[in-house]
Amino acid sequence: MKNYAIKNLNGWQNVEGKIFLGKELGMTGAEASLQRIAAGEDAPFLHSHKTHEELYVIISGKGEYEVDGEKTAVSEGTIIRVSPAGVRALRNTSDKDMVMMCIQYESKPITDFMEDANIIPLDK
């Protein structure tokens, strides 16, 4: 088995509905999904998690993100981190589709990047 996996969507315009990437890419410490949210589409429900934190990245489009009753405008380039208990929903309030990525992982401290890294000098 290789130490990596690659999926090429050939552009964000090819994201249809919701695509879960965890199993397809063999992810072991997180789940990731890509989703196209149609113009004007509301989330069908609010939700929270028991142990999973989420990181939302707005790739294109704009809308509104609600956490614990507080609504915030979001647009391309917005990144949102939500604790497990945060009651949340994402809405597309515009007249154009939105594409977003959600990365879900267990909420717990991790080691510092440099403590976990194996630095391998490049031969020049």
PDB file of C-alpha atoms in Angstrom:
ATOM      1  CA  MET A   1       0.000   0.000   0.000  1.00  0.00           C
ATOM      2  CA  LYS A   2       1.270   3.476  -0.872  1.00  0.00           C
ATOM      3  CA  ASN A   3       1.881   6.146   1.752  1.00  0.00           C
ATOM      4  CA  TYR A   4      -0.546   8.487  -0.022  1.00  0.00           C
ATOM      5  CA  ALA A   5      -3.782   8.643  -2.003  1.00  0.00           C
ATOM      6  CA  ILE A   6      -4.884  11.193  -4.602  1.00  0.00           C
ATOM      7  CA  LYS A   7      -8.303  12.158  -5.948  1.00  0.00           C
ATOM      8  CA  ASN A   8      -8.555  14.655  -8.779  1.00  0.00           C
ATOM      9  CA  LEU A   9     -11.943  16.284  -9.230  1.00  0.00           C
ATOM     10  CA  ASN A  10     -10.727  18.283 -12.242  1.00  0.00           C
ATOM     11  CA  GLY A  11     -12.061  21.498 -10.724  1.00  0.00           C
ATOM     12  CA  TRP A  12     -14.512  22.459  -7.998  1.00  0.00           C
ATOM     13  CA  GLN A  13     -17.340  22.723 -10.528  1.00  0.00           C
ATOM     14  CA  ASN A  14     -17.353  18.904 -10.645  1.00  0.00           C
ATOM     15  CA  VAL A  15     -18.425  18.572  -6.992  1.00  0.00           C
ATOM     16  CA  GLU A  16     -22.015  17.322  -7.061  1.00  0.00           C
ATOM     17  CA  GLY A  17     -23.966  16.801  -3.852  1.00  0.00           C
ATOM     18  CA  LYS A  18     -21.777  15.592  -0.968  1.00  0.00           C
ATOM     19  CA  ILE A  19     -18.615  13.551  -1.491  1.00  0.00           C
ATOM     20  CA  PHE A  20     -17.089  11.760   1.523  1.00  0.00           C
ATOM     21  CA  LEU A  21     -13.340  11.316   1.114  1.00  0.00           C
ATOM     22  CA  GLY A  22     -12.274   9.354   4.209  1.00  0.00           C
ATOM     23  CA  LYS A  23     -12.787   5.827   2.923  1.00  0.00           C
ATOM     24  CA  GLU A  24     -11.870   6.682  -0.649  1.00  0.00           C
ATOM     25  CA  LEU A  25      -8.514   8.172   0.400  1.00  0.00           C
ATOM     26  CA  GLY A  26      -7.871   5.737   3.279  1.00  0.00           C
ATOM     27  CA  MET A  27      -7.914   8.472   5.935  1.00  0.00           C
ATOM     28  CA  THR A  28      -7.259   7.132   9.438  1.00  0.00           C
ATOM     29  CA  GLY A  29      -7.480  10.163  11.745  1.00  0.00           C
ATOM     30  CA  ALA A  30     -10.209  12.288  10.173  1.00  0.00           C
ATOM     31  CA  GLU A  31     -13.154  12.381   7.785  1.00  0.00           C
ATOM     32  CA  ALA A  32     -13.425  14.956   5.038  1.00  0.00           C
ATOM     33  CA  SER A  33     -16.241  15.818   2.704  1.00  0.00           C
ATOM     34  CA  LEU A  34     -16.835  18.194  -0.174  1.00  0.00           C
ATOM     35  CA  GLN A  35     -20.302  19.550  -0.788  1.00  0.00           C
ATOM     36  CA  ARG A  36     -22.040  21.699  -3.366  1.00  0.00           C
ATOM     37  CA  ILE A  37     -24.901  23.616  -1.776  1.00  0.00           C
ATOM     38  CA  ALA A  38     -27.412  24.912  -4.305  1.00  0.00           C
ATOM     39  CA  ALA A  39     -28.294  28.603  -4.487  1.00  0.00           C
ATOM     40  CA  GLY A  40     -30.701  29.532  -1.684  1.00  0.00           C
ATOM     41  CA  GLU A  41     -30.516  26.077  -0.050  1.00  0.00           C
ATOM     42  CA  ASP A  42     -30.964  25.849   3.722  1.00  0.00           C
ATOM     43  CA  ALA A  43     -29.525  23.097   5.877  1.00  0.00           C
ATOM     44  CA  PRO A  44     -32.317  20.603   6.661  1.00  0.00           C
ATOM     45  CA  PHE A  45     -31.313  20.482  10.345  1.00  0.00           C
ATOM     46  CA  LEU A  46     -29.030  21.862  13.045  1.00  0.00           C
ATOM     47  CA  HIS A  47     -26.510  19.423  14.497  1.00  0.00           C
ATOM     48  CA  SER A  48     -23.731  18.946  17.034  1.00  0.00           C
ATOM     49  CA  HIS A  49     -21.318  16.098  17.745  1.00  0.00           C
ATOM     50  CA  LYS A  50     -20.331  14.027  20.764  1.00  0.00           C
ATOM     51  CA  THR A  51     -16.537  14.086  20.266  1.00  0.00           C
ATOM     52  CA  HIS A  52     -15.847  15.435  16.781  1.00  0.00           C
ATOM     53  CA  GLU A  53     -14.655  18.941  16.044  1.00  0.00           C
ATOM     54  CA  GLU A  54     -15.280  20.264  12.518  1.00  0.00           C
ATOM     55  CA  LEU A  55     -13.343  22.611  10.275  1.00  0.00           C
ATOM     56  CA  TYR A  56     -15.367  24.171   7.442  1.00  0.00           C
ATOM     57  CA  VAL A  57     -13.635  25.809   4.459  1.00  0.00           C
ATOM     58  CA  ILE A  58     -15.752  27.854   2.045  1.00  0.00           C
ATOM     59  CA  ILE A  59     -14.180  27.248  -1.366  1.00  0.00           C
ATOM     60  CA  SER A  60     -16.606  29.270  -3.466  1.00  0.00           C
ATOM     61  CA  GLY A  61     -19.863  31.119  -3.010  1.00  0.00           C
ATOM     62  CA  LYS A  62     -21.290  32.793   0.060  1.00  0.00           C
ATOM     63  CA  GLY A  63     -23.879  32.246   2.724  1.00  0.00           C
ATOM     64  CA  GLU A  64     -24.487  32.183   6.447  1.00  0.00           C
ATOM     65  CA  TYR A  65     -23.056  29.970   9.174  1.00  0.00           C
ATOM     66  CA  GLU A  66     -24.981  29.526  12.409  1.00  0.00           C
ATOM     67  CA  VAL A  67     -23.426  28.286  15.642  1.00  0.00           C
ATOM     68  CA  ASP A  68     -25.350  28.308  18.946  1.00  0.00           C
ATOM     69  CA  GLY A  69     -27.907  30.750  17.509  1.00  0.00           C
ATOM     70  CA  GLU A  70     -25.267  33.231  16.311  1.00  0.00           C
ATOM     71  CA  LYS A  71     -25.298  33.815  12.536  1.00  0.00           C
ATOM     72  CA  THR A  72     -22.214  34.958  10.623  1.00  0.00           C
ATOM     73  CA  ALA A  73     -21.815  35.830   6.942  1.00  0.00           C
ATOM     74  CA  VAL A  74     -19.327  33.550   5.154  1.00  0.00           C
ATOM     75  CA  SER A  75     -17.772  33.657   1.696  1.00  0.00           C
ATOM     76  CA  GLU A  76     -14.942  32.201  -0.362  1.00  0.00           C
ATOM     77  CA  GLY A  77     -11.885  31.826   1.859  1.00  0.00           C
ATOM     78  CA  THR A  78     -13.776  31.712   5.180  1.00  0.00           C
ATOM     79  CA  ILE A  79     -12.579  28.999   7.582  1.00  0.00           C
ATOM     80  CA  ILE A  80     -14.707  28.021  10.599  1.00  0.00           C
ATOM     81  CA  ARG A  81     -13.726  25.725  13.481  1.00  0.00           C
ATOM     82  CA  VAL A  82     -16.574  24.374  15.616  1.00  0.00           C
ATOM     83  CA  SER A  83     -16.258  22.488  18.906  1.00  0.00           C
ATOM     84  CA  PRO A  84     -18.234  19.260  19.231  1.00  0.00           C
ATOM     85  CA  ALA A  85     -21.026  20.805  21.341  1.00  0.00           C
ATOM     86  CA  GLY A  86     -21.581  23.774  19.005  1.00  0.00           C
ATOM     87  CA  VAL A  87     -25.059  23.532  17.463  1.00  0.00           C
ATOM     88  CA  ARG A  88     -24.447  24.391  13.811  1.00  0.00           C
ATOM     89  CA  ALA A  89     -25.778  24.755  10.280  1.00  0.00           C
ATOM     90  CA  LEU A  90     -24.544  26.224   6.996  1.00  0.00           C
ATOM     91  CA  ARG A  91     -26.898  27.983   4.573  1.00  0.00           C
ATOM     92  CA  ASN A  92     -26.392  29.287   1.073  1.00  0.00           C
ATOM     93  CA  THR A  93     -28.128  32.670   1.083  1.00  0.00           C
ATOM     94  CA  SER A  94     -26.932  33.707  -2.382  1.00  0.00           C
ATOM     95  CA  ASP A  95     -28.196  33.160  -5.912  1.00  0.00           C
ATOM     96  CA  LYS A  96     -25.118  31.074  -6.858  1.00  0.00           C
ATOM     97  CA  ASP A  97     -23.993  27.612  -5.733  1.00  0.00           C
ATOM     98  CA  MET A  98     -21.565  27.258  -2.825  1.00  0.00           C
ATOM     99  CA  VAL A  99     -18.774  24.662  -2.561  1.00  0.00           C
ATOM    100  CA  MET A 100     -17.369  23.837   0.860  1.00  0.00           C
ATOM    101  CA  MET A 101     -15.097  21.301   2.495  1.00  0.00           C
ATOM    102  CA  CYS A 102     -15.695  19.928   5.980  1.00  0.00           C
ATOM    103  CA  ILE A 103     -12.929  18.152   7.887  1.00  0.00           C
ATOM    104  CA  GLN A 104     -14.081  16.220  10.946  1.00  0.00           C
ATOM    105  CA  TYR A 105     -11.706  14.868  13.577  1.00  0.00           C
ATOM    106  CA  GLU A 106     -11.701  13.854  17.230  1.00  0.00           C
ATOM    107  CA  SER A 107     -11.395  16.878  19.503  1.00  0.00           C
ATOM    108  CA  LYS A 108      -8.258  16.264  21.543  1.00  0.00           C
ATOM    109  CA  PRO A 109      -4.854  17.878  21.903  1.00  0.00           C
ATOM    110  CA  ILE A 110      -2.220  16.727  19.452  1.00  0.00           C
ATOM    111  CA  THR A 111       1.532  17.001  19.657  1.00  0.00           C
ATOM    112  CA  ASP A 112       3.254  20.051  18.274  1.00  0.00           C
ATOM    113  CA  PHE A 113       4.017  19.762  14.551  1.00  0.00           C
ATOM    114  CA  MET A 114       7.775  19.857  15.090  1.00  0.00           C
ATOM    115  CA  GLU A 115       7.604  17.278  17.895  1.00  0.00           C
ATOM    116  CA  ASP A 116       5.859  14.874  15.519  1.00  0.00           C
ATOM    117  CA  ALA A 117       7.893  15.644  12.380  1.00  0.00           C
ATOM    118  CA  ASN A 118      10.743  13.567  10.998  1.00  0.00           C
ATOM    119  CA  ILE A 119      12.896  16.142   9.196  1.00  0.00           C
ATOM    120  CA  ILE A 120      14.738  14.681   6.211  1.00  0.00           C
ATOM    121  CA  PRO A 121      17.285  17.023   4.569  1.00  0.00           C
ATOM    122  CA  LEU A 122      17.066  17.374   0.784  1.00  0.00           C
ATOM    123  CA  ASP A 123      20.084  16.415  -1.280  1.00  0.00           C
ATOM    124  CA  LYS A 124      21.103  19.392  -3.399  1.00  0.00           C
TER     125      LYS A 124
END
